[in-house]
Tab-separated table of C-alpha atoms and ligand atoms in Angstrom:
chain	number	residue	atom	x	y	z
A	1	UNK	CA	409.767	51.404	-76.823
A	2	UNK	CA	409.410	50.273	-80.278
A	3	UNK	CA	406.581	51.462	-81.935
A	4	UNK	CA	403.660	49.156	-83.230
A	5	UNK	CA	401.884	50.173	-86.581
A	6	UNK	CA	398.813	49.616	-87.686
A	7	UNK	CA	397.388	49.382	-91.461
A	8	UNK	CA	393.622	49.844	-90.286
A	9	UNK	CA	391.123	48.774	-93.547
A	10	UNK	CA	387.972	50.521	-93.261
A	11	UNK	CA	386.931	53.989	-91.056
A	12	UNK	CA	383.524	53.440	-91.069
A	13	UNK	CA	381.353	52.828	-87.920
A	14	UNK	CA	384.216	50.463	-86.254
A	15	UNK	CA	386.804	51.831	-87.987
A	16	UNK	CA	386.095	55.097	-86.766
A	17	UNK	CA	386.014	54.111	-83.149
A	18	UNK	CA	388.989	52.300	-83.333
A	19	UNK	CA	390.760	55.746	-84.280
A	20	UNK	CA	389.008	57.757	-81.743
A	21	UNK	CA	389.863	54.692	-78.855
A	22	UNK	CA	393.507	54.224	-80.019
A	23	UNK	CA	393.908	58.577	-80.239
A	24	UNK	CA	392.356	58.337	-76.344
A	25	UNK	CA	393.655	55.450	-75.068
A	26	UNK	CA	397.130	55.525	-76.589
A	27	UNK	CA	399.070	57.103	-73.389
A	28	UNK	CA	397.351	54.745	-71.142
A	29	UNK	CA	398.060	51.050	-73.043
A	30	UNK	CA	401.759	52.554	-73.741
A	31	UNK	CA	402.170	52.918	-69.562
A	32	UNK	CA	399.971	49.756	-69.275
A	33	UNK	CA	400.917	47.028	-71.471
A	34	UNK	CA	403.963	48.870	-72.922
A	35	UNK	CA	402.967	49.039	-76.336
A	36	UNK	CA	403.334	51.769	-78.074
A	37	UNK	CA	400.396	52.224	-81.148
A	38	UNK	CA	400.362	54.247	-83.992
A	39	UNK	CA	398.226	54.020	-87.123
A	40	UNK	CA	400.100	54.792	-90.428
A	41	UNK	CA	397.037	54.311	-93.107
A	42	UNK	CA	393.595	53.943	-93.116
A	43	UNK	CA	391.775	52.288	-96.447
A	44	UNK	CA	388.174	53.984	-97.540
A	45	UNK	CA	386.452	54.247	-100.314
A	46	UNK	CA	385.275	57.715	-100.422
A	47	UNK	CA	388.597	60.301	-99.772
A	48	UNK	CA	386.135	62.958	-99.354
A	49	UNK	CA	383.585	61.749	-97.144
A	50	UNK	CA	383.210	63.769	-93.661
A	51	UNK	CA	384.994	61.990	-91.029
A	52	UNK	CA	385.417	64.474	-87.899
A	53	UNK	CA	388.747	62.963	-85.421
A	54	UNK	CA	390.279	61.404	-88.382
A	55	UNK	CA	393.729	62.709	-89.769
A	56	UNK	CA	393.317	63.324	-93.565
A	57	UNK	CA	396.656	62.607	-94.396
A	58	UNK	CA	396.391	59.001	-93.528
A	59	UNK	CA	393.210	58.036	-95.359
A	60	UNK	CA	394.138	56.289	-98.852
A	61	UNK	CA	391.677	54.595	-101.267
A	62	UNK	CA	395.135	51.975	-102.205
A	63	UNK	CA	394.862	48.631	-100.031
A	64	UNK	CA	398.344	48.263	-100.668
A	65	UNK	CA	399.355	51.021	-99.229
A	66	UNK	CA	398.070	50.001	-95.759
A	67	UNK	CA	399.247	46.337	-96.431
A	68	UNK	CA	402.688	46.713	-98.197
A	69	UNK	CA	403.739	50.295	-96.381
A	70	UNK	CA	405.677	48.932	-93.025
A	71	UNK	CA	402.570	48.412	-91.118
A	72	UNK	CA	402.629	45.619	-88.378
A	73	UNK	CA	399.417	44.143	-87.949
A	74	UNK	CA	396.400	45.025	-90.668
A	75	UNK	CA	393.427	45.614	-88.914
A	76	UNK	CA	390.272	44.258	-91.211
A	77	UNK	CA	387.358	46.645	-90.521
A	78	UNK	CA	385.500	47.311	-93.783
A	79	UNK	CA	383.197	43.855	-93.958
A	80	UNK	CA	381.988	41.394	-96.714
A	81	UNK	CA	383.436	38.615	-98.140
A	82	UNK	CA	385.323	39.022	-101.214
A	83	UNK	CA	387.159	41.953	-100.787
A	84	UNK	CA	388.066	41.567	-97.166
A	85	UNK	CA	389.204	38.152	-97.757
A	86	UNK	CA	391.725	39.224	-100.747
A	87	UNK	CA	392.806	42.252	-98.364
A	88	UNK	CA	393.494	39.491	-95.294
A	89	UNK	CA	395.293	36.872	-97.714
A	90	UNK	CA	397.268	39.233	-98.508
A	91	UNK	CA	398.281	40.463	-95.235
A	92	UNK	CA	398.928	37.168	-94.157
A	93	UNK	CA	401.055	36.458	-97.136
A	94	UNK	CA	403.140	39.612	-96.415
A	95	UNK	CA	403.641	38.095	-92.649
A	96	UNK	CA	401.226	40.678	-90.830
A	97	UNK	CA	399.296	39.686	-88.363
A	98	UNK	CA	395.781	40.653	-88.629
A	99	UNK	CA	392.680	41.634	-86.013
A	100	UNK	CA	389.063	41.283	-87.916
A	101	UNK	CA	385.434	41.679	-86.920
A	102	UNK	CA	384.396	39.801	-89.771
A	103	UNK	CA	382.018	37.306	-88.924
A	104	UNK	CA	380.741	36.982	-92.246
A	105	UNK	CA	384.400	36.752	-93.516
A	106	UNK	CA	385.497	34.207	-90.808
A	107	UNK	CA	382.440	32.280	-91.806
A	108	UNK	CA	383.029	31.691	-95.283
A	109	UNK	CA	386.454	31.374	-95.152
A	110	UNK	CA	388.228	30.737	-91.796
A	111	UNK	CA	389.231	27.413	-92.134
A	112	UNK	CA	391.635	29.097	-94.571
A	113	UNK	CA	392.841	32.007	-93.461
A	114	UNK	CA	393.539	30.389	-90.233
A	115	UNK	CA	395.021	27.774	-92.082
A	116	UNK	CA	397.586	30.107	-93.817
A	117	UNK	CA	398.213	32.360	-90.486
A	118	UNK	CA	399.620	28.717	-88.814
A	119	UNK	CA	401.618	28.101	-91.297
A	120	UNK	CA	403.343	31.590	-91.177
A	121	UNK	CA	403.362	31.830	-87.065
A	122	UNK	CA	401.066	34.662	-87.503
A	123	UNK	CA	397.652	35.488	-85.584
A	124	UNK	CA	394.467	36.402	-86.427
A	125	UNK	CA	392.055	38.035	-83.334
A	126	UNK	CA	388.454	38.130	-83.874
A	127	UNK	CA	387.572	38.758	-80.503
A	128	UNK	CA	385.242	41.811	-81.972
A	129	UNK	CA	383.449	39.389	-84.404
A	130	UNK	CA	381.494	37.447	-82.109
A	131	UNK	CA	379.229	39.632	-79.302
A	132	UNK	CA	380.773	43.233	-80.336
A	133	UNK	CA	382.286	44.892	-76.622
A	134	UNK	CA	381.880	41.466	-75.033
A	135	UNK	CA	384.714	39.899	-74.378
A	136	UNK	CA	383.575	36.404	-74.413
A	137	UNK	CA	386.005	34.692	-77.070
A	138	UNK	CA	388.928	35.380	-73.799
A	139	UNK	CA	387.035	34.134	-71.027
A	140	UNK	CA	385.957	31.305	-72.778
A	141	UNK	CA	389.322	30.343	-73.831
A	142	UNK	CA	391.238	31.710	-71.501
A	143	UNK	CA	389.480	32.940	-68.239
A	144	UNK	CA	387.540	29.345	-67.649
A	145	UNK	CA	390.478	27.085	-69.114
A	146	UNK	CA	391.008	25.747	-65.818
A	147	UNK	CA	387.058	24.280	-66.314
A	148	UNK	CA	385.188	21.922	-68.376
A	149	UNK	CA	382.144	23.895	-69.866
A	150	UNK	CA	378.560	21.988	-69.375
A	151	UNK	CA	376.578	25.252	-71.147
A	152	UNK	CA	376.539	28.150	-73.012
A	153	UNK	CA	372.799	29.981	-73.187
A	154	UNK	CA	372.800	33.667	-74.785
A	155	UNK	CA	370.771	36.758	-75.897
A	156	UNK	CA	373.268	37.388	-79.163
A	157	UNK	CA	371.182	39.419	-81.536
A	158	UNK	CA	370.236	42.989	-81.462
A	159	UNK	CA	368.372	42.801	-84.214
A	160	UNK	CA	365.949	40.247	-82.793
A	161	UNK	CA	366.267	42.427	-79.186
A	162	UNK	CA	364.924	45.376	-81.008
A	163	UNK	CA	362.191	44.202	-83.206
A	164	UNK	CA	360.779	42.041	-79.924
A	165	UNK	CA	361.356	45.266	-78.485
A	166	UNK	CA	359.316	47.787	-80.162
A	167	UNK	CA	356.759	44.869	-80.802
A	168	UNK	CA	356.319	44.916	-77.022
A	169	UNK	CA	355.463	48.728	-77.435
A	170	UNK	CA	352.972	48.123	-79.356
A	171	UNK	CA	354.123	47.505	-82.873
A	172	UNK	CA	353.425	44.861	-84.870
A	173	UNK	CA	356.196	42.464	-86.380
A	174	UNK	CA	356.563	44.201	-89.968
A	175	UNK	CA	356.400	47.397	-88.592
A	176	UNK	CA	359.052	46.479	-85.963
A	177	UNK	CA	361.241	45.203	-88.228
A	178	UNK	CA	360.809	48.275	-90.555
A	179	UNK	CA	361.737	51.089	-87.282
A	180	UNK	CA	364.949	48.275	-86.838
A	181	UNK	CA	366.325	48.934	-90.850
A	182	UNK	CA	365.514	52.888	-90.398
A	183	UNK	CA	367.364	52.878	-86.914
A	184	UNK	CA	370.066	50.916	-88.294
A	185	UNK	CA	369.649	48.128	-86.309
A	186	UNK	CA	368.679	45.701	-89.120
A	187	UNK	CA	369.911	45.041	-93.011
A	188	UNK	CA	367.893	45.709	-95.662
A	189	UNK	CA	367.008	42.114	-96.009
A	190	UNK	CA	366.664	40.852	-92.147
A	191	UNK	CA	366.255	37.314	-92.741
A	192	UNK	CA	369.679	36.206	-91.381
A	193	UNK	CA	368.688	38.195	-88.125
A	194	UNK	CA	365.110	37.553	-88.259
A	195	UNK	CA	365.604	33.570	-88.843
A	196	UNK	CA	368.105	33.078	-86.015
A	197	UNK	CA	371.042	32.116	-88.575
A	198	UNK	CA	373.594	34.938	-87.232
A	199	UNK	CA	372.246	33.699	-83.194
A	200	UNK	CA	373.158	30.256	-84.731
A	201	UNK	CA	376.440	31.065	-86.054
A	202	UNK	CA	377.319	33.171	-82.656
A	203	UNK	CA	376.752	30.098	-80.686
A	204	UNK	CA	377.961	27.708	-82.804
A	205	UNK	CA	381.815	29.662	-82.559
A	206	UNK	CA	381.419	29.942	-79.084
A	207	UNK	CA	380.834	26.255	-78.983
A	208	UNK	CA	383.481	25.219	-80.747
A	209	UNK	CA	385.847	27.527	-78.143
A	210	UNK	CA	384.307	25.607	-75.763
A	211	UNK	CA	384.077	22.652	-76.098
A	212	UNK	CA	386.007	19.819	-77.328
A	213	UNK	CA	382.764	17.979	-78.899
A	214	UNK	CA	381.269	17.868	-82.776
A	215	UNK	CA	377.572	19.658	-82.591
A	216	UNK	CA	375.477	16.286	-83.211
A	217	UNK	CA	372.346	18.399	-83.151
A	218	UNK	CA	371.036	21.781	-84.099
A	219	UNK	CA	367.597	23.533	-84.324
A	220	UNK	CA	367.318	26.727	-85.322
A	221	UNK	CA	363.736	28.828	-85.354
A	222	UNK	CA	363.404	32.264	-85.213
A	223	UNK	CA	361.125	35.633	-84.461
A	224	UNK	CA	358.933	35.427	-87.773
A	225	UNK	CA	356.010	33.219	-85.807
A	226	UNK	CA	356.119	35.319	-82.728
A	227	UNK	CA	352.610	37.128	-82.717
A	228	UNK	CA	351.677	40.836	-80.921
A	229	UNK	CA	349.203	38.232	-78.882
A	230	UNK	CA	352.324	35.944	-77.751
A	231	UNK	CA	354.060	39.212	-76.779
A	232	UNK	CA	350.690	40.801	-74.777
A	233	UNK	CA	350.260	37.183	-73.005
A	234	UNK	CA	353.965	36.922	-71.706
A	235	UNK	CA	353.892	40.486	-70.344
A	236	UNK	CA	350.200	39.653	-68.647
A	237	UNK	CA	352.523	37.114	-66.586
A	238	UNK	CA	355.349	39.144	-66.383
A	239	UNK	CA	357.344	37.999	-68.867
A	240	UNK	CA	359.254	38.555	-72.263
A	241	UNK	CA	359.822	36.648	-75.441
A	242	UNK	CA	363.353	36.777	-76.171
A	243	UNK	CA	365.334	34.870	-78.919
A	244	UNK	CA	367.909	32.554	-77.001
A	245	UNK	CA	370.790	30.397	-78.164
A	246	UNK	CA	371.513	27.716	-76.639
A	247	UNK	CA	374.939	25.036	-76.557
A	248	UNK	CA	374.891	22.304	-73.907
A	249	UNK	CA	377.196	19.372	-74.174
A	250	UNK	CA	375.639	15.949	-73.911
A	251	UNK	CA	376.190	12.615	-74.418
A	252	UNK	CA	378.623	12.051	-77.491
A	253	UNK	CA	378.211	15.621	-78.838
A	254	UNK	CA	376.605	19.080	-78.440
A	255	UNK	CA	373.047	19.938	-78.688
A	256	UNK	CA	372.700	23.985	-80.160
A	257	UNK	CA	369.333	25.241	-80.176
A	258	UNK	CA	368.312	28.442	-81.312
A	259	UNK	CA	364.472	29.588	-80.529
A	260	UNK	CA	362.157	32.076	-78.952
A	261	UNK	CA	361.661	31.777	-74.835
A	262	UNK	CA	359.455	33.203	-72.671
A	263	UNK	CA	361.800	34.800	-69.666
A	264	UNK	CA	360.640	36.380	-66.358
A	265	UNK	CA	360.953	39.999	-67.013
A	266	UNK	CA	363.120	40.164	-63.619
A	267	UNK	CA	365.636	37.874	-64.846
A	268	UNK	CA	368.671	39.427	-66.515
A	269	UNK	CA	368.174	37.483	-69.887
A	270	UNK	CA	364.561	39.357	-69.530
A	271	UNK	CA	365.992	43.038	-68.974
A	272	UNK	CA	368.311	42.830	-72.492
A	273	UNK	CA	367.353	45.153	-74.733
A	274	UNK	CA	368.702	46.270	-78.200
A	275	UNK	CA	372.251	46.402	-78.811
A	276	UNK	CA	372.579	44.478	-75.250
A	277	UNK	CA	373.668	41.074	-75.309
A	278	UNK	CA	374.053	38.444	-72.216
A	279	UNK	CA	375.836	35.177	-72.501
A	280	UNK	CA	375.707	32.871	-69.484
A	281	UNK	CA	378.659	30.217	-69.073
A	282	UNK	CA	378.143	27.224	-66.991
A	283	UNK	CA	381.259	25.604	-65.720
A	284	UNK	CA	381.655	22.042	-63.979
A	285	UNK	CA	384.087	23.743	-61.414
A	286	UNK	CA	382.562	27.200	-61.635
A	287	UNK	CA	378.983	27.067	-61.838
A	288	UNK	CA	377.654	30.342	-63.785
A	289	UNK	CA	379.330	32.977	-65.088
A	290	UNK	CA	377.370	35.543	-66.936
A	291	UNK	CA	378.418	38.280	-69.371
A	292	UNK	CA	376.429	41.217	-70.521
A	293	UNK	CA	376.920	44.516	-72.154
A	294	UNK	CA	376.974	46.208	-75.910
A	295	UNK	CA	377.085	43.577	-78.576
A	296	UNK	CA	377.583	46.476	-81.216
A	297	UNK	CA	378.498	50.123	-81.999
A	298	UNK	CA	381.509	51.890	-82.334
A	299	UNK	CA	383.300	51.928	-79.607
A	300	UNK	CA	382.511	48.709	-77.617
A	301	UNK	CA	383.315	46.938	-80.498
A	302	UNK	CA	386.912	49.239	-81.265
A	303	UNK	CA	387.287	48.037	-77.887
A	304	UNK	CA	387.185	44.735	-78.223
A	305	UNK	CA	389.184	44.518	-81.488
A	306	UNK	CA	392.251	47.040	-79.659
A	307	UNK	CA	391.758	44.078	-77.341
A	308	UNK	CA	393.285	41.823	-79.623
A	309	UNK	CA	396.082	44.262	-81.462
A	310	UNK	CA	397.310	44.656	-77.748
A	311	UNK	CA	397.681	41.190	-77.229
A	312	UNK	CA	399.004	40.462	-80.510
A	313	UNK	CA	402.052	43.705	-80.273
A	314	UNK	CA	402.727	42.254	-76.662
A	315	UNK	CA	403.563	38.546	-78.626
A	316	UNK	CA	404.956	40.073	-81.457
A	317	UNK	CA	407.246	42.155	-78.884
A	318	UNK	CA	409.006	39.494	-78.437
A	319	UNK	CA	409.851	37.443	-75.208
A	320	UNK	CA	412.016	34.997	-77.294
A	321	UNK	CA	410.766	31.260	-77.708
A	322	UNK	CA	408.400	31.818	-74.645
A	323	UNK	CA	406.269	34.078	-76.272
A	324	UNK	CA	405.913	31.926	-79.169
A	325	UNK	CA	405.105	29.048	-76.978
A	326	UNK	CA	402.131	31.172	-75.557
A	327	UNK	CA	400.719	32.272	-78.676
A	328	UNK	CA	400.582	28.986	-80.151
A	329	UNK	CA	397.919	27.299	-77.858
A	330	UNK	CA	395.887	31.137	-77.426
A	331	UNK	CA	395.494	32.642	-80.995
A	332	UNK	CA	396.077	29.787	-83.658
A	333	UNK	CA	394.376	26.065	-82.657
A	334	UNK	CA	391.570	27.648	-81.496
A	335	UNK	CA	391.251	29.804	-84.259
A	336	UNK	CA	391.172	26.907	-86.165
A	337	UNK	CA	388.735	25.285	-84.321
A	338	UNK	CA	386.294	27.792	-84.399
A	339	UNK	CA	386.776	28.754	-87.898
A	340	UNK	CA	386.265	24.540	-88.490
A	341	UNK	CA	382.709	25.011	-87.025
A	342	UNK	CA	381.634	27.725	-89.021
B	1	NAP	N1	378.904	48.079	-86.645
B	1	NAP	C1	378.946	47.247	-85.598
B	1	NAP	O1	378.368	47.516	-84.541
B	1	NAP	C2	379.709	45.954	-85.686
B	1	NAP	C3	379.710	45.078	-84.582
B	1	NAP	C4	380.455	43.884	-84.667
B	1	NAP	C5	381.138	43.586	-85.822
B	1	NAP	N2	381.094	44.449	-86.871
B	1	NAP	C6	381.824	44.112	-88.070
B	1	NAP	O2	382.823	45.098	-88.299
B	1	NAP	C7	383.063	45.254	-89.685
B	1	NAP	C8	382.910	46.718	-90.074
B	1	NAP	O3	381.595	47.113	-89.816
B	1	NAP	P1	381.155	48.669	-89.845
B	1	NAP	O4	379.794	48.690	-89.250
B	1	NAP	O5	382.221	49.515	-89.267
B	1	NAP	O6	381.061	48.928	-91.431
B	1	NAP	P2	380.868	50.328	-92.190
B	1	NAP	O7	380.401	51.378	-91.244
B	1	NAP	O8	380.082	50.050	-93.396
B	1	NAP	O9	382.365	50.752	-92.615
B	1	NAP	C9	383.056	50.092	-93.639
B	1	NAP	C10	384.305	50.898	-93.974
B	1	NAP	O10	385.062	50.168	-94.918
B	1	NAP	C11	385.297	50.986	-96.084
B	1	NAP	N3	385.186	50.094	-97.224
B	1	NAP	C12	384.217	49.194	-97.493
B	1	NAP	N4	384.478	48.527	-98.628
B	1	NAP	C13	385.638	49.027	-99.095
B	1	NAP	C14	386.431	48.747	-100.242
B	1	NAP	N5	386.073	47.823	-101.142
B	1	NAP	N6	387.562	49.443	-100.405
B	1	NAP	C15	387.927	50.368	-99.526
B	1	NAP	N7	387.226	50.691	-98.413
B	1	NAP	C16	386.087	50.008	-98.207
B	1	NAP	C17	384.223	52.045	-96.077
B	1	NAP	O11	384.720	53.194	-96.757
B	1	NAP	P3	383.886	54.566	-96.859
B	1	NAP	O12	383.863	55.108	-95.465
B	1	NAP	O13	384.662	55.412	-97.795
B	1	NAP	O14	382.533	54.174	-97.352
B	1	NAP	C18	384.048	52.279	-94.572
B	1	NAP	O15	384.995	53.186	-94.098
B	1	NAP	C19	382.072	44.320	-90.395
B	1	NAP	O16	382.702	43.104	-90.663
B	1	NAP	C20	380.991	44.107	-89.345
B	1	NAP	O17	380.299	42.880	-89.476
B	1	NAP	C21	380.393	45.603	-86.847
């Protein structure tokens, strides 16, 4: 079995799962999906930081080591814009394929880099950068293929789950959003959280995986008006405020909405908390499917991005033209698509 090797680019929080997952899981995906996985550098930017699990003689502060040194797919985990970007440009341009959780990256520049991974028959899988451990980007494109999507309606922000959170516990909204940046939870400035912009951009990729429609409208409004009082009146009728994103397709185009919503406490949108997200698919054929579990942290997000550097060593293993022929419709159009939206 011929080995796969990965260049991974960043060991920080996802980084660092991905080595513990791919250390655990390695005996398991070799007798599962026969691919064999082994990483052969790992980019940081501090060689002498603490990092318990992780083999010292593989960390290097030189991209090109990871990029240029026989590696087969680069595996984009250290975030931002600029850097990453150069880092995946020039993967691509050295004919790796390349796994990302880089929303932000994918955001600013997708179009591009999707542009340039077409051209060279070479995939990019961002499964990880849109609802962390969920795997929604596959069941979207893959899993309900067979249906034409009518709505997409999701709890997608952790950020905005923990603030509403601790405000139901009593705190008020600064002081909620001040225990989120000490937990972690939010950046030191929160606005793209806080204002529903990263909710918007979550739904607005999964909309364009989809469906097959332009957005024609798009409202966005997020947790800064939500008042202590709104909170203590929705829990007097046994219900929570929750920020919910919205796609439906309609007439000519799709409507996105982004906004607070009162839910019944019972319902399973009302019991997300945190790092939980939920993402409810309705399907013509279907009906509802509904998806819900960690939206960040190490390892559910490790998971979802070994996700994709399985899938992409299985194609790049080689079953002649046929494999080819599958990739093209999964990893590249799509990609396209989605990175066209954003
Ligand atoms: N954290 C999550 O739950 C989560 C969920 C979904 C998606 N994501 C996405 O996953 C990506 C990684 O997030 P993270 O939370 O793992 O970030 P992180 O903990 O800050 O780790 C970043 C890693 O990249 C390295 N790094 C950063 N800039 C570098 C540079 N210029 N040169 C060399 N090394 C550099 C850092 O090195 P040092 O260790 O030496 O500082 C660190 O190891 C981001 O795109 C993020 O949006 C994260």
């Amino acid at each position: 079995m011929k080995t796969t090797r990965l260049g991974l680019l960043g060991c920080g929080t996802v980084g660092g799962g991905l080595v513990d997952l791919v250390e655990r899981e390695r005996p398991r995906i070799r007798a599962r999906y026969g691919v064999d996985l082994e990483i052969r550098h790992i980019l940081v930017r501090d060689l002498g930081k603490r990092r318990p699990g992780v083999d010292r003689r593989l960390l290097t502060s030189s991209a090109i080591d990871v990029i240029d040194d026989g590696c087969d797919i680069v595996v984009e985990l250290i975030g931002g814009v600029h850097t990453a970007g150069a880092f995946v440009r020039r993967a691509l341009g050295s004919g790796k394929d390349v796994v990302t959780a880089n929303k932000a990256l994918l955001a600013a520049h997708g179009d591009e880099l999707f542009e340039i991974a077409a051209a060279r028959g070479l995939s990019i899988g961002f499964e990880a950068s849109v609802c962390g451990g969920i795997p929604i980007v596959r069941v979207l494109h893959r899993g309900l293929a067979g249906d034409s999507i009518e709505s997409i309606r999701g709890i997608v922000n952790g950020t905005c789950n923990f603030v509403l959170s601790r405000m139901e516990e009593g705190l008020d909204f600064d002081a909620a959003v001040r225990a989120a940046q000490q937990r972690g939870f939010a950046e030191a400035d929160p606005s793209l959280d806080i204002d529903g912009y990263d909710a918007a951009q979550k739904i607005r990729i999964l909309s364009s995986l989809a469906f097959d429609a332009p957005i024609t409208h798009e409202s966005v409004i997020g947790i800064r008006t939500v008042t202590r009082a709104e909170i203590e009146r929705a829990h007097a009728g046994g219900c929570v405020i929750r920020l919910v994103a919205e796609a439906e397709r309609m007439p000519g185009g799709v409507t996105l909405r982004v906004r607070p919503q009162e839910i019944d406490a019972a319902d399973i949108f009302g019991t997300i908390r945190d790092e939980f997200n939920v993402v409810a698919i309705r399907g013509r054929a279907t009906g509802e499917v509904i998806l819900t579990g960690k939206g960040a942290g190490a390892q559910p997000t490790a998971s979802a991005v070994l996700a994709d550097v399985i899938e992409i060593a299985q194609l790049r293993r080689g079953r002649g033209v046929e494999a080819r022929d599958v990739e093209r419709p999964i990893a590249r159009p799509v990609a396209v698509r989605a990175a066209a939206a954003w």
